[in-house]
Every structure is written in structure tokens, then in C-alpha cells.
CSV table of C-alpha atoms in Angstrom, one decimal:
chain,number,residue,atom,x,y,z
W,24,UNK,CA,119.1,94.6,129.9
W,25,UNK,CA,118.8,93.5,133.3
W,26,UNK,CA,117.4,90.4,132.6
W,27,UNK,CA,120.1,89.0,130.1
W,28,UNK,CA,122.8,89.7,132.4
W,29,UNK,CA,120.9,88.1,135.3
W,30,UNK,CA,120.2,85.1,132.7
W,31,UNK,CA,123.9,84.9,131.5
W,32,UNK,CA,125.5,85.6,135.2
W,33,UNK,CA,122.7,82.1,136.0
W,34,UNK,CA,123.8,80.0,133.3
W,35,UNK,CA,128.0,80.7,133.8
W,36,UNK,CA,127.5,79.7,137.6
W,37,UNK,CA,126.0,76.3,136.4
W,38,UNK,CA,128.3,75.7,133.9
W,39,UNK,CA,130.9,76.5,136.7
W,40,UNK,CA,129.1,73.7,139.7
W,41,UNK,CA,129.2,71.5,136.3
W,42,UNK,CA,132.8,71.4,136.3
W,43,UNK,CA,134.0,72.1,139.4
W,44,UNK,CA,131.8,69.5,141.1
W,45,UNK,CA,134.0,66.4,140.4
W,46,UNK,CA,137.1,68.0,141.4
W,47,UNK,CA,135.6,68.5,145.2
W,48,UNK,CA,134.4,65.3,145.4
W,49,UNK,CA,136.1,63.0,148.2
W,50,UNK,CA,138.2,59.6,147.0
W,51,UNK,CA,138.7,57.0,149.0
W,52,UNK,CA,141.2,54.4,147.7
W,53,UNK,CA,141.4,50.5,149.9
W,54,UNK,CA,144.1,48.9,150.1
W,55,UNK,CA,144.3,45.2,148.5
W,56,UNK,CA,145.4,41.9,150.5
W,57,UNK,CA,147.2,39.2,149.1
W,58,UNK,CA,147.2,37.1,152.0
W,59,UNK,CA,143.4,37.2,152.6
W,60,UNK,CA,142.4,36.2,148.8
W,61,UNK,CA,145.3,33.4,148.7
W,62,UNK,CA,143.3,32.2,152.2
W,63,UNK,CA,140.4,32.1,150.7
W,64,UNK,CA,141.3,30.4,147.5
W,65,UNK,CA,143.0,27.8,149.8
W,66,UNK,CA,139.9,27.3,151.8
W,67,UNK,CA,137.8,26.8,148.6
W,68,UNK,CA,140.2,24.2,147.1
W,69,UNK,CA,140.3,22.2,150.2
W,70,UNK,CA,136.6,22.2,150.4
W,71,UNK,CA,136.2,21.3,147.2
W,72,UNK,CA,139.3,18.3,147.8
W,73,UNK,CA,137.0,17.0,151.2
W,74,UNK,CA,134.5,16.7,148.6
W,75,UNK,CA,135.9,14.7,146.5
W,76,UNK,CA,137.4,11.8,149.3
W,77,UNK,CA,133.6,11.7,150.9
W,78,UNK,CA,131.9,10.4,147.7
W,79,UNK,CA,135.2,8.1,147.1
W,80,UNK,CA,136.3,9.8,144.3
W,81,UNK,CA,140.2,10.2,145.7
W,82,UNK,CA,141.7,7.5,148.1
W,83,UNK,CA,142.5,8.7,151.3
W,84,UNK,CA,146.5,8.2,150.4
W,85,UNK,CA,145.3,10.7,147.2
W,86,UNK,CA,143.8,12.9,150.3
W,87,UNK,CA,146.3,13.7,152.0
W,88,UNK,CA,149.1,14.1,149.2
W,89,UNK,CA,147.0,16.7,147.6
W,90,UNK,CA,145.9,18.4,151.3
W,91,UNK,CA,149.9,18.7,151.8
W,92,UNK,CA,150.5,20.0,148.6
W,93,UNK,CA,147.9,22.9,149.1
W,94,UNK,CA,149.2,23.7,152.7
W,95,UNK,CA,152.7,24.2,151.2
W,96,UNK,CA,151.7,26.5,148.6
W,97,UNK,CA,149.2,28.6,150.8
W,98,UNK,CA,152.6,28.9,153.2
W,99,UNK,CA,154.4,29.9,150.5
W,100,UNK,CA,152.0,32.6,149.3
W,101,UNK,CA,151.4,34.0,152.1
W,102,UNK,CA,154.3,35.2,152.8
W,103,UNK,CA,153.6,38.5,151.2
W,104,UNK,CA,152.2,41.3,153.3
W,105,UNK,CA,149.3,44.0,152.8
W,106,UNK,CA,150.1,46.7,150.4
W,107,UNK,CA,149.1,49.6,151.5
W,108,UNK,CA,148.5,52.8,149.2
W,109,UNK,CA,151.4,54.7,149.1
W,110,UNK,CA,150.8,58.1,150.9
W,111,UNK,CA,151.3,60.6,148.4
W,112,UNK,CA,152.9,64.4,149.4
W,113,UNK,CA,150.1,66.6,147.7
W,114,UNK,CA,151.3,69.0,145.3
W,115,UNK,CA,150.2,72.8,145.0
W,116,UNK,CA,147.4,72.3,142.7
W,117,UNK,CA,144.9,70.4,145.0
W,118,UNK,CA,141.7,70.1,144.1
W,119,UNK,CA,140.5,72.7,146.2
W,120,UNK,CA,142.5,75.3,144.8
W,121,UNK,CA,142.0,73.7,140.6
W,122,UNK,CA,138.5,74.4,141.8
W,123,UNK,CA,138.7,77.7,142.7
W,124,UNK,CA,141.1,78.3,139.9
W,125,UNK,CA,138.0,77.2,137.3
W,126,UNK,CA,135.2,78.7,139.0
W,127,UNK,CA,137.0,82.1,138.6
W,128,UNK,CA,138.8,82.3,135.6
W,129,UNK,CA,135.5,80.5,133.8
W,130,UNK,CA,133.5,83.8,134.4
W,131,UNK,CA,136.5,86.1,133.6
W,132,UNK,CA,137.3,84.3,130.4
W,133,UNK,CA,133.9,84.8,129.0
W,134,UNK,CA,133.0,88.2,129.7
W,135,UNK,CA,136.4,89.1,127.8
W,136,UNK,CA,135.4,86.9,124.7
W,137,UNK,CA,131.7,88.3,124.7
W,138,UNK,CA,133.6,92.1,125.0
W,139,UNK,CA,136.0,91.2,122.4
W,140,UNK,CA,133.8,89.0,120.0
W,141,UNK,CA,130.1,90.0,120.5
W,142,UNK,CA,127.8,93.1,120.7
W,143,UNK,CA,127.6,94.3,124.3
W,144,UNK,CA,125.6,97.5,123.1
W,145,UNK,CA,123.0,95.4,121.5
W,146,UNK,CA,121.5,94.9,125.2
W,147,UNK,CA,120.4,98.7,125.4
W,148,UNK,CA,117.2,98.7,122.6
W,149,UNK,CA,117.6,102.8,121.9
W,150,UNK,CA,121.6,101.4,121.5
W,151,UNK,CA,120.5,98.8,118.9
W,152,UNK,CA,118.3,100.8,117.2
W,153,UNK,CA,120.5,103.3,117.0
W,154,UNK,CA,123.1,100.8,115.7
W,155,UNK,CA,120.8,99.1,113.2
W,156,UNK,CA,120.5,102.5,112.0
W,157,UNK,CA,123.7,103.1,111.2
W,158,UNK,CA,124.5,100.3,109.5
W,159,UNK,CA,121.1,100.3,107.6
W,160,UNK,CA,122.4,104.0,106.4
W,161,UNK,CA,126.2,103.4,105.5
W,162,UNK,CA,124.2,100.2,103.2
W,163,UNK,CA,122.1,103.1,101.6
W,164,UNK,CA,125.0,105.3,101.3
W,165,UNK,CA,127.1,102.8,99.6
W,166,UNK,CA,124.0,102.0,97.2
W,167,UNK,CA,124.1,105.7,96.4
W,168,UNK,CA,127.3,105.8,95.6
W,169,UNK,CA,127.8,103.0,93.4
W,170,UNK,CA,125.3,104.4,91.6
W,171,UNK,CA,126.6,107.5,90.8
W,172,UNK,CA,128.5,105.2,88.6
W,173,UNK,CA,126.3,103.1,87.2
W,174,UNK,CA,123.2,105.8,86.3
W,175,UNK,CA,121.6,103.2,84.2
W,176,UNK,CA,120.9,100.6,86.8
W,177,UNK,CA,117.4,101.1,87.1
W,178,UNK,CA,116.6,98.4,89.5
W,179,UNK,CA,119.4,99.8,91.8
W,180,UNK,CA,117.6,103.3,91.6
W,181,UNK,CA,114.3,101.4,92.6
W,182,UNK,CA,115.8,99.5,95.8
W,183,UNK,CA,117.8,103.0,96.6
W,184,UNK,CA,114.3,104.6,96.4
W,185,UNK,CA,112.4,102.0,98.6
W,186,UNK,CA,115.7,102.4,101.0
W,187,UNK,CA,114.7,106.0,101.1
W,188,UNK,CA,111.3,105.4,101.7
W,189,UNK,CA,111.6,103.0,104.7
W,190,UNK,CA,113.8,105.5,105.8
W,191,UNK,CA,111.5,108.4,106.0
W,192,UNK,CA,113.8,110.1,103.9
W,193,UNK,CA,110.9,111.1,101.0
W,194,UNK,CA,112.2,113.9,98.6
W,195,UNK,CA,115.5,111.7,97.9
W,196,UNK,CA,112.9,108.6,97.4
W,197,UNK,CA,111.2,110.5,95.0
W,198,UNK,CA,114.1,111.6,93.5
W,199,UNK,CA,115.2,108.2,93.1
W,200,UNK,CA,111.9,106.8,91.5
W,201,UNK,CA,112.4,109.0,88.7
W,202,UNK,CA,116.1,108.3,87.6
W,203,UNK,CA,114.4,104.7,87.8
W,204,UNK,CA,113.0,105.4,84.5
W,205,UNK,CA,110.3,103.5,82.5
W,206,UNK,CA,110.7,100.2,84.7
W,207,UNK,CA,108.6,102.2,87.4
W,208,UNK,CA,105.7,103.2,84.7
W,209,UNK,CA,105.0,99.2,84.1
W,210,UNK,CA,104.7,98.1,87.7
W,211,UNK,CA,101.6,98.6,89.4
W,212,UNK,CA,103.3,98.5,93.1
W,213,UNK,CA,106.3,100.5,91.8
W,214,UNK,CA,103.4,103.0,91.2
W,215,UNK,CA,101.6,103.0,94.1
W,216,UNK,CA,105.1,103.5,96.2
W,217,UNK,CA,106.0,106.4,94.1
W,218,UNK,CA,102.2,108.1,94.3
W,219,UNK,CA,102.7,107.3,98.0
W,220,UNK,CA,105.8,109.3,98.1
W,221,UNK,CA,104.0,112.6,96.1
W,222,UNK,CA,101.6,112.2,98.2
W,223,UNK,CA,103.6,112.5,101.7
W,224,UNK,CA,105.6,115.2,100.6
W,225,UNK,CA,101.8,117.0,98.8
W,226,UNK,CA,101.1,116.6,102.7
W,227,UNK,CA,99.3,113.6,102.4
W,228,UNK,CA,96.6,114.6,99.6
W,229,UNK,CA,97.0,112.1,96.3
W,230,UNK,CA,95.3,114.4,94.0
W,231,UNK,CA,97.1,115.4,91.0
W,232,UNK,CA,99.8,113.3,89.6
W,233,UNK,CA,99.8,110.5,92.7
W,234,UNK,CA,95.9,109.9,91.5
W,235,UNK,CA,97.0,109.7,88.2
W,236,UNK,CA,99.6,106.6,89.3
W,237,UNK,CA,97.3,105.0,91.1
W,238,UNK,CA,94.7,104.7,88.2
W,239,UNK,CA,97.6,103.4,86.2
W,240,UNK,CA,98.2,101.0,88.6
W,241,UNK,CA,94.3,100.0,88.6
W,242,UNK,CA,94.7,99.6,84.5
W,243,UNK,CA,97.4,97.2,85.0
W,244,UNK,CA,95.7,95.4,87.8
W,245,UNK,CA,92.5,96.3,88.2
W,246,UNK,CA,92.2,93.9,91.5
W,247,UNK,CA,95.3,95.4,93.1
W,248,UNK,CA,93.8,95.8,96.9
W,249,UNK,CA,96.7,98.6,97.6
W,250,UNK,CA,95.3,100.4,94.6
W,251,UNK,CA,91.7,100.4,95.6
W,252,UNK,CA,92.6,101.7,98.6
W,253,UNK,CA,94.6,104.6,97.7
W,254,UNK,CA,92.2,105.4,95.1
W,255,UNK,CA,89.1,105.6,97.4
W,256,UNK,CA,91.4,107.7,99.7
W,257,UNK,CA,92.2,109.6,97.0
W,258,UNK,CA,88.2,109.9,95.6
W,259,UNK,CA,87.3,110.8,99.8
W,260,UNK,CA,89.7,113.5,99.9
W,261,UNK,CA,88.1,114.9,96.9
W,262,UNK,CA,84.6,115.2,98.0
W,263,UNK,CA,83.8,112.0,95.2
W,264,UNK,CA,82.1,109.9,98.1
W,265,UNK,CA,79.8,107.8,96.1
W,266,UNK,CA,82.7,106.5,94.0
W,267,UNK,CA,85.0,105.9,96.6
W,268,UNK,CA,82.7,103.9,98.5
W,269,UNK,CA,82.5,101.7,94.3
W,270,UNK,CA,86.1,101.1,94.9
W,271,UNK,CA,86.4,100.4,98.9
W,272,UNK,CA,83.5,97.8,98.5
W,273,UNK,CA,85.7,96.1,95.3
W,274,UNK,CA,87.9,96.1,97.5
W,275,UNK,CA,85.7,94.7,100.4
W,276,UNK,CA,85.6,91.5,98.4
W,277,UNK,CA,88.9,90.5,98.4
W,278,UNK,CA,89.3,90.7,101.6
W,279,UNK,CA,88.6,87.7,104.5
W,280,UNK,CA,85.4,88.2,106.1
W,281,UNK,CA,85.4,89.6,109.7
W,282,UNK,CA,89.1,90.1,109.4
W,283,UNK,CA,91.0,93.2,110.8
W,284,UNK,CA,91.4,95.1,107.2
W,285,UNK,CA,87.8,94.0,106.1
W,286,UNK,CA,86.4,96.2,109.4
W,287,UNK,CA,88.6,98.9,108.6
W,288,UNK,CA,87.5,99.3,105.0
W,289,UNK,CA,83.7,98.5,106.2
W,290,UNK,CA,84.4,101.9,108.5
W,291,UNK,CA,85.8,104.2,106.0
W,292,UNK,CA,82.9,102.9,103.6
W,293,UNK,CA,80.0,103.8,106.6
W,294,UNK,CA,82.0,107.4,107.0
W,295,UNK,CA,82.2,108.3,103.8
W,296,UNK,CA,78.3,107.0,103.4
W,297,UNK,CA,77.3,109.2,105.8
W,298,UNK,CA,79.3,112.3,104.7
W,299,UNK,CA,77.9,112.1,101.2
W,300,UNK,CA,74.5,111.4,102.4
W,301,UNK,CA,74.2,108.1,100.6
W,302,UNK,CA,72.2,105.0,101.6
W,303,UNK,CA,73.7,102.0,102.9
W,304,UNK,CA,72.9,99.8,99.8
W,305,UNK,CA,75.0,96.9,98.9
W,306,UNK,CA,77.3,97.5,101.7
W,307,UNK,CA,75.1,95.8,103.7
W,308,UNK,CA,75.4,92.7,102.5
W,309,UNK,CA,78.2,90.3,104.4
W,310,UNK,CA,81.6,91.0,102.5
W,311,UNK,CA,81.4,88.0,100.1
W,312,UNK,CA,84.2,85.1,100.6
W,313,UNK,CA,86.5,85.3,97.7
W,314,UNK,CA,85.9,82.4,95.5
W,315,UNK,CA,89.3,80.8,95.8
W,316,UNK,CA,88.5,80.1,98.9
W,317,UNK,CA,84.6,79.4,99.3
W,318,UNK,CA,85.6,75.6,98.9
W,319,UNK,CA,87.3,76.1,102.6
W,320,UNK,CA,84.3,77.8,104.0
W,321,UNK,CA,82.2,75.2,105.8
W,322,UNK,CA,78.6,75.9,107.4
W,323,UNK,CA,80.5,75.8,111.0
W,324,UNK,CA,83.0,78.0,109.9
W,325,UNK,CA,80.1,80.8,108.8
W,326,UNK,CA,78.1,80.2,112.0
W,327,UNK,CA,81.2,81.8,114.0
W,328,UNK,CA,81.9,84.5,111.8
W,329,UNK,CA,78.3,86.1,112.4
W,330,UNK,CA,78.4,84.8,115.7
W,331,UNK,CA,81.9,86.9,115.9
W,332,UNK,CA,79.9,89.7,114.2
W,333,UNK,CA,77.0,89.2,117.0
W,334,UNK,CA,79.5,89.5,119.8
W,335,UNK,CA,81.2,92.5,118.3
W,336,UNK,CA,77.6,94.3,117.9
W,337,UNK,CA,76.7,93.8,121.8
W,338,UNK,CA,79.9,96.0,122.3
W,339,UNK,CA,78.9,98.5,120.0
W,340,UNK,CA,75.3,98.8,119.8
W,341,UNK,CA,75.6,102.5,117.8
W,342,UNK,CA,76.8,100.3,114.5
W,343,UNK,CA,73.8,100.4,112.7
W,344,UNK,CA,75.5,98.9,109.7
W,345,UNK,CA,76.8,96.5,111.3
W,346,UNK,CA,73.4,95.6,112.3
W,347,UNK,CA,72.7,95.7,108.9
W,348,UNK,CA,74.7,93.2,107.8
W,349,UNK,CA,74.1,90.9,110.9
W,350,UNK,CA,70.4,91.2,109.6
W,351,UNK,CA,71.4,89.9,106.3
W,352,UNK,CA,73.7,87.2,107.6
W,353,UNK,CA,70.9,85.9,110.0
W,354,UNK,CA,68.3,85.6,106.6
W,355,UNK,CA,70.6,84.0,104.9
W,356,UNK,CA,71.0,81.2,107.2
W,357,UNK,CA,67.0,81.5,107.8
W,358,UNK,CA,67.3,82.2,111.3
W,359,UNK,CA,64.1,84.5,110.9
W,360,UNK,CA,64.0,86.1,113.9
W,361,UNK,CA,67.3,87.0,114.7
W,362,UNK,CA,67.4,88.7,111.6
W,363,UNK,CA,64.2,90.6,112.3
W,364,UNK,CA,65.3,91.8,115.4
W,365,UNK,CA,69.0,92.8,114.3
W,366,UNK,CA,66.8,94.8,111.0
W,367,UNK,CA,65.3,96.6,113.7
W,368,UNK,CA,67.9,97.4,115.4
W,369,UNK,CA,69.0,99.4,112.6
W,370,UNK,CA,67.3,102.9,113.2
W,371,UNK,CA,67.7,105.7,111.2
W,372,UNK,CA,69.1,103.4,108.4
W,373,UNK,CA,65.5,102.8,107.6
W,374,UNK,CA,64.5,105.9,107.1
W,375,UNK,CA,66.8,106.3,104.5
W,376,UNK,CA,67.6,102.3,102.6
W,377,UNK,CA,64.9,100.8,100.2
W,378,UNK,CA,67.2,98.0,99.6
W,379,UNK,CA,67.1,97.6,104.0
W,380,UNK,CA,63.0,98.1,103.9
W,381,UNK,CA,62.8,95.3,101.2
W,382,UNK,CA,65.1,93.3,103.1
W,383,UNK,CA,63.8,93.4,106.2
W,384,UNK,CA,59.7,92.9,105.2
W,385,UNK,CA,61.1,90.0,103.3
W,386,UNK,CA,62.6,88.3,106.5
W,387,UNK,CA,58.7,88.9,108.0
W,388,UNK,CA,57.0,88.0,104.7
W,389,UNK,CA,59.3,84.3,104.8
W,390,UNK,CA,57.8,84.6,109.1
W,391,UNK,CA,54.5,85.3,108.7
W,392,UNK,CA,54.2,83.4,105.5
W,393,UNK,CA,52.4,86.8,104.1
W,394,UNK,CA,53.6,89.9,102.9
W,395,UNK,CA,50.0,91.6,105.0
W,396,UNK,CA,50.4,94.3,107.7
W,397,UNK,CA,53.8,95.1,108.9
W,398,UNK,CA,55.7,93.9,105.3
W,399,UNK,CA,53.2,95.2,103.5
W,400,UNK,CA,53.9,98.7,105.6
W,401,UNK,CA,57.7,99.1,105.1
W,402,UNK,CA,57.4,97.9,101.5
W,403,UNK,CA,55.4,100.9,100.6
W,404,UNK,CA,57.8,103.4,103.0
W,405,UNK,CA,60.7,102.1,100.5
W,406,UNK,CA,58.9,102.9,97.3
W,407,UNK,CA,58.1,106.6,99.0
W,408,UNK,CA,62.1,106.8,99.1
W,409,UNK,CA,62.4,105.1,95.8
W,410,UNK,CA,59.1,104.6,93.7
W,411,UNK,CA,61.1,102.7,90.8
W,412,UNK,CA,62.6,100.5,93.2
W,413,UNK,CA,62.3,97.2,91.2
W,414,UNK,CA,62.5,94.5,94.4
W,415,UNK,CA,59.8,97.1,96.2
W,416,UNK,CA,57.7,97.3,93.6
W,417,UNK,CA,57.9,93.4,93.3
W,418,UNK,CA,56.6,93.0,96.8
W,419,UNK,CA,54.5,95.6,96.6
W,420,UNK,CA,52.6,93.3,94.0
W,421,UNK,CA,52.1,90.8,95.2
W,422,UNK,CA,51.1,92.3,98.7
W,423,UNK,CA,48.1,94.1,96.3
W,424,UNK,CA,47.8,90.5,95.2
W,425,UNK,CA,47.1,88.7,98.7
W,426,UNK,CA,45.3,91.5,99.8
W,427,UNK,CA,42.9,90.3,96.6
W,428,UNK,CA,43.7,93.7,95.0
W,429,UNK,CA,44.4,92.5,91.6
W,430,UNK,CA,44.5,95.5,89.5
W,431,UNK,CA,46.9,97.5,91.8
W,432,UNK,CA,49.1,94.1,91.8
W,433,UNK,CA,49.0,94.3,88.0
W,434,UNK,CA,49.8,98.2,88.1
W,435,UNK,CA,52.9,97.3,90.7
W,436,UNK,CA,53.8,94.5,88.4
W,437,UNK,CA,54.1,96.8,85.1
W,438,UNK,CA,56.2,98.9,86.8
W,439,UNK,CA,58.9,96.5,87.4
W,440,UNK,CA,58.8,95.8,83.5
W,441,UNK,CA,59.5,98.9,83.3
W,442,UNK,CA,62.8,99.0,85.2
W,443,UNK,CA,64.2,95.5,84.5
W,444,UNK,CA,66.5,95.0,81.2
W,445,UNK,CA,65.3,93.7,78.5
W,446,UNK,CA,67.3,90.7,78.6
W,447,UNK,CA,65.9,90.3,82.4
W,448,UNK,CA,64.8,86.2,83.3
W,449,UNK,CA,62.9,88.2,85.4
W,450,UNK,CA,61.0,89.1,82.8
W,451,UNK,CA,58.8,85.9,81.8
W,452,UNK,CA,58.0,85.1,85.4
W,453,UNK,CA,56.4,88.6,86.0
W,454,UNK,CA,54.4,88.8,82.8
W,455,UNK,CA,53.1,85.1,84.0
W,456,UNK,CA,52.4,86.7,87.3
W,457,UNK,CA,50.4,89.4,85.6
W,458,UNK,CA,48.5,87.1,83.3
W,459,UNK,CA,47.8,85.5,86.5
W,460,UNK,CA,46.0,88.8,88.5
W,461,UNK,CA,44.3,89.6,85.0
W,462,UNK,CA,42.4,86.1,85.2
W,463,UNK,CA,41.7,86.1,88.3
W,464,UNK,CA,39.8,89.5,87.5
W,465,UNK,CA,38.1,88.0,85.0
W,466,UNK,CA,36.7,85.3,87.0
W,467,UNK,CA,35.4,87.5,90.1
W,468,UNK,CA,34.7,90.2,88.4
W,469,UNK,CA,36.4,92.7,90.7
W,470,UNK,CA,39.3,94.7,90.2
């Protein structure tokens, strides 16, 4: 408040000095002489005739006549005498005192037309926000009212009930959404305001009839990201933590990689991971870019979001999933060994993750150009956690393979088979791979 009087007091004194600085200035007005311009025009002329008789253009008769006739008329004109300004008696409003008269009346005059016309209270923000209030109120009021009258104008019911719910004011917003009628049952966010509503005034739990709007909503638009949310909430506060974590990472992919909302939904998915014990699996892949707007996404414009995810990490060490899917980013971009050293900096994650195990002996396999040793070892810890792991057992044959163990690649390979789909393009290339192993037998002789 201070500040916009200081400001407005600053700005009246310059429009003030604006005005009033003409009026003190000092005018001095010179008097004109007659007599001294006829002189000189006299002198000119006579020059100008001396002129003339020296390169013969006038007779010296012609001279003279003409030198008489401008002596007689300088006499003649210079009879007059200097006028000299008239001295006038100064009246009461001098400039001094119009001055003084502007510089005060100015600042008077507008402070009464800013207390008559505008908001003085508007300075004060606990006075404007209690004024905004007001007025936002009487609007609702007046809504309310008029619809009293007109108890069929279901869109006025909705905006009375959105009023409400901006307001805070949550059993009359709910009252509201339901005189809206059927309008409100084919409108996915109309949904998801009312469930939000039930669920404020259930004390913030969704289950019951808020989780059966919010499915609604998700039938009508499955994609809806407001709906995904509230579902998962909905699924976490139920103890259903595998399936909230399905619809948080649906979610996860419509939003913008690395933004504010995408780490916030990557944190409830990690928490509600660890409550229900589950592994990090997909989640710790990068959150895809939506396809609408892969064409945008340039190499450059990757490279900064990991890097951004790098930076982040080295502030928060403890994320293991985030580490996770810094790992994954890295092998991607086939930066080897930064990926190998964020996978290890995953920790108890691997005691837990085949997907992670796989991943990270892959990154050492595409290294060390051999899946021997160290891949080899955290292939087989993944198929302890999971033996029907398909990607694990895939490895894990063609580790048995390189190692020259051709029967236990075969075995590993048969397994996958096993898992895959029929329909699997998988399929052909891991039959060849067996055929492969099986003549390779034949030729040495050993299994």
C-alpha cells in the first residue's frame, strides 16, 4: 500500500513541475528601433548607389540626384523615436501565484476524483480479497435465485455448483450437481467435479459412489488425465496398489517428460510400489513423449532432459528409481557406461526387479561384447526371482551358448517358447537359434 501511494504522490509532483515550469520561467521582451533599421537600410542603398557611379553605370549628375533623394527620405524617417514596451501594472494573478495556485489544487483535485471515482480499499490485499468476495458471493447469490425460478436450467445449476465449489462451500455444490440432472451423467469432467465434491465432504476418501463417477468418466474418456488420477487415488486408498500404479503410469504417458506433474505422479507410483511390495517394472522406463509431439523432440532436446534428470539425482542420491530410469535413458542413447554405473546405483532395487537385472547385464553384455562373468551372474539372479522370465531366460541362453554350453542354451531357449504367444515374431528367430545350438552339438559331439 505504501508503495502505490509513494508511486502516485511521485508521478502528481511531475505532472505538477510539468506544468508549472513555464509559468516561472523569466521573459524578457526588447524594445524595436525604427530609427536604427531605416539607418541601416539608408547605408545599404547608398553603398549599393557608390557602386553603381564607380563602374559608370550612373553619371555623376545621376549621383548626386539619387544621393539627395535618399538623404531626404532617411530625414524624414527618422523622425520617429524608439518604442519602448509599454510597462504594464501586473495584475493579481502573476505567475508566481497561477503557479502556486496549479501545483496545489492539481494534487487536491485528484485525490478527490480517485476517492469519488475509484477503489481506495483495493490498496489493502485482505481489503480486496475481502471485496472480491463479496461481490463474487452476491453473483452466486443472484444465480441462486434466479434459479429458483427457472429449476430446469440445467446448465445454470452446473455453473451454480462449480460457484459453490470454488467457493469451498461443498454440501450446496453437491446439492447443486444433482438438480443439474442427466447433463452431468454425460460429461466426463462434470463427473469428476461432482465425485470430487462426495469425496471432500466422505472426508476425502472416493470409494463408493465418487469411484463409481470416476470410472464413468474413464468409459467416456478413457485418456482423461484427471480421471486417471483420481482413480489411482481412489485404487491407493483402497489398499489396490498394483492397479493403481496400471493407471498412474497411463497416465505417466500423457504427460511431458521431466515436467512438474510427470515427477509427481512418478512419486506416488514409487510409494505406492513400495507399500504393495511390488517391483519397479515398467516404471522404470523414461515416461514416453506423447506421440503428438515426438516430431518436436530433437536429439538435443533429449540430451537435456536426462541431463536434467542427472542433475536432479546428484541432489537426491536415495531415488533409486530415478536411478533406474537414468540407467535406461543412458542405454538408450548408448552411453554404456553411464548407464552401468547409474544401474548400480540402484541398490535394493536389484534384489527385487528381473526386468532391472536384465537391463542392466544387457548394458555390460553391449560393453564387454559378451554376456560371460558379471551379465552372465545377474542374469541368473533374475531368473531366481522370476524363472519364467522370458528376456532372462533369453540371455540366459545364449550366455549357456558362448560359454559353449549348447544343451543348457537349448534348455534356456525352450523355455522362452514356452512363455511367448503364439503369434510371437519372436518365435521363428529362437527356434533358428535352437536349431543352431543342436548342430553345433552334432558337429563336436558335446553337449
Amino acid at each position: 500500500m505504501n508503495v502505490f501511494i509513494g508511486i502516485s504522490a511521485l508521478l502528481t509532483l511531475l505532472v505538477v513541475a510539468w506544468l508549472v515550469r513555464p509559468l516561472l520561467r523569466k521573459h524578457t521582451v526588447a524594445g524595436i528601433s525604427s530609427e536604427k533599421l531605416n539607418a541601416a537600410i539608408h547605408r545599404d542603398q547608398l553603398r549599393a548607389l557608390e557602386a553603381d557611379l564607380a563602374r559608370g553605370v550612373i553619371t555623376q549628375q545621376d549621383f548626386e540626384t539619387t544621393r539627395d533623394e535618399l538623404q531626404l527620405r532617411l530625414l524624414d524617417d527618422t523622425e520617429s523615436f524608439e518604442a519602448s514596451p509599454k510597462k504594464k501594472t501586473p495584475g493579481f494573478w502573476t505567475a508566481r501565484r497561477t503557479s502556486v495556485a496549479v501545483g496545489i489544487s492539481l494534487p487536491v483535485m485528484a485525490l478527490g476524483l480517485y476517492l469519488q471515482l475509484g477503489t481506495p480499499e483495493a490498496i489493502n490485499p485482505v481489503a480486496a480479497d475481502h471485496t472480491q468476495n463479496e461481490q463474487l458471493a452476491k453473483m452466486v447469490d443472484t444465480l441462486a435465485a434466479r434459479l429458483k425460478d427457472n429449476p430446469n436450467d440445467s446448465k445454470g445449476w452446473v455453473m451454480l455448483a462449480k460457484s459453490y465449489k470454488a467457493m469451498e462451500r461443498f454440501e450446496e455444490a453437491q446439492q447443486a450437481f444433482e438438480k443439474a440432472g442427466d447433463i452431468v451423467k454425460t460429461d466426463p469432467e462434470l463427473l469428476l467435479d461432482h465425485a470430487d465434491v462426495l469425496g471432500v465432504l466422505a472426508g476425502n476418501n472416493l470409494a463408493g459412489k465418487p469411484k463409481q463417477m470416476i470410472e464413468e468418466a474413464l468409459r467416456l474418456d478413457p485418456m482423461n488425465p484427471m480421471a486417471l488420477m483420481m482413480d489411482g487415488v481412489a485404487l491407493y486408498q483402497s489398499g489396490d496398489y498394483k492397479n493403481a500404479v496400471t493407471r498412474w503410469e497411463k497416465l505417466l504417458d500423457l504427460l511431458q517428460p521431466g515436467s512438474p506433474d510427470a515427477q509427481q505422479v512418478q512419486a506416488n507410483i514409487d510409494d505406492a510400489r513400495a507399500k504393495g511390495g511390488l517391483s519397479a517394472g515398467a516404471s522404470n522406463a523414461l515416461p514416453p513423449v506423447p506421440a503428438g509431439a515426438a516430431a518436436g523432440m530433437t536429439p538435443e532436446m533429449i540430451n537435456q532432459m536426462v541431463d536434467r534428470l542427472a542433475a536432479r539425482l546428484k541432489d537426491n542420491p536415495d531415488d533409486l528409481a530415478g536411478w533406474a530410469r537414468l540407467a535406461r535413458a543412458y542405454k538408450v542413447q548408448n552411453r554404456l557406461d553411464e548407464a552401468i554405473a547409474a544401474y548400480a546405483k540402484t541398490g535394493k532395487l536389484l534384489d527385487t526387479d528381473p526386468d532391472l537385472l536384465t537391463q542392466y547385464a544387457d548394458a555390460l553384455a553391449m560393453r564387454n561384447k559378451s554376456l560371460l562373468g558379471q551379465p552372465g551372474e545377474l542374469v541368473q539372479k533374475a531368473l531366481a526371482i522370476a524363472p519364467r522370465h522370458p528376456m532372462a531366460l533369453m540371455m540366459a541362453g545364449q550366455a549357456a551358448y558362448q560359454g559353449g554350453h549348447y544343451a543348457t542354451a537349448i534348455s534356456h531357449w525352450k523355455n522362452v517358447l514356452s512363455v511367448l504367444p503364439a503369434n510371437s515374431p519372436d518365435t521363428e528367430l529362437i527356434k533358428a537359434e535352437i536349431a543352431d545350438a543342436q548342430a553345433r552339438i552334432g558337429s563336436t559331439g558335446k553337449p
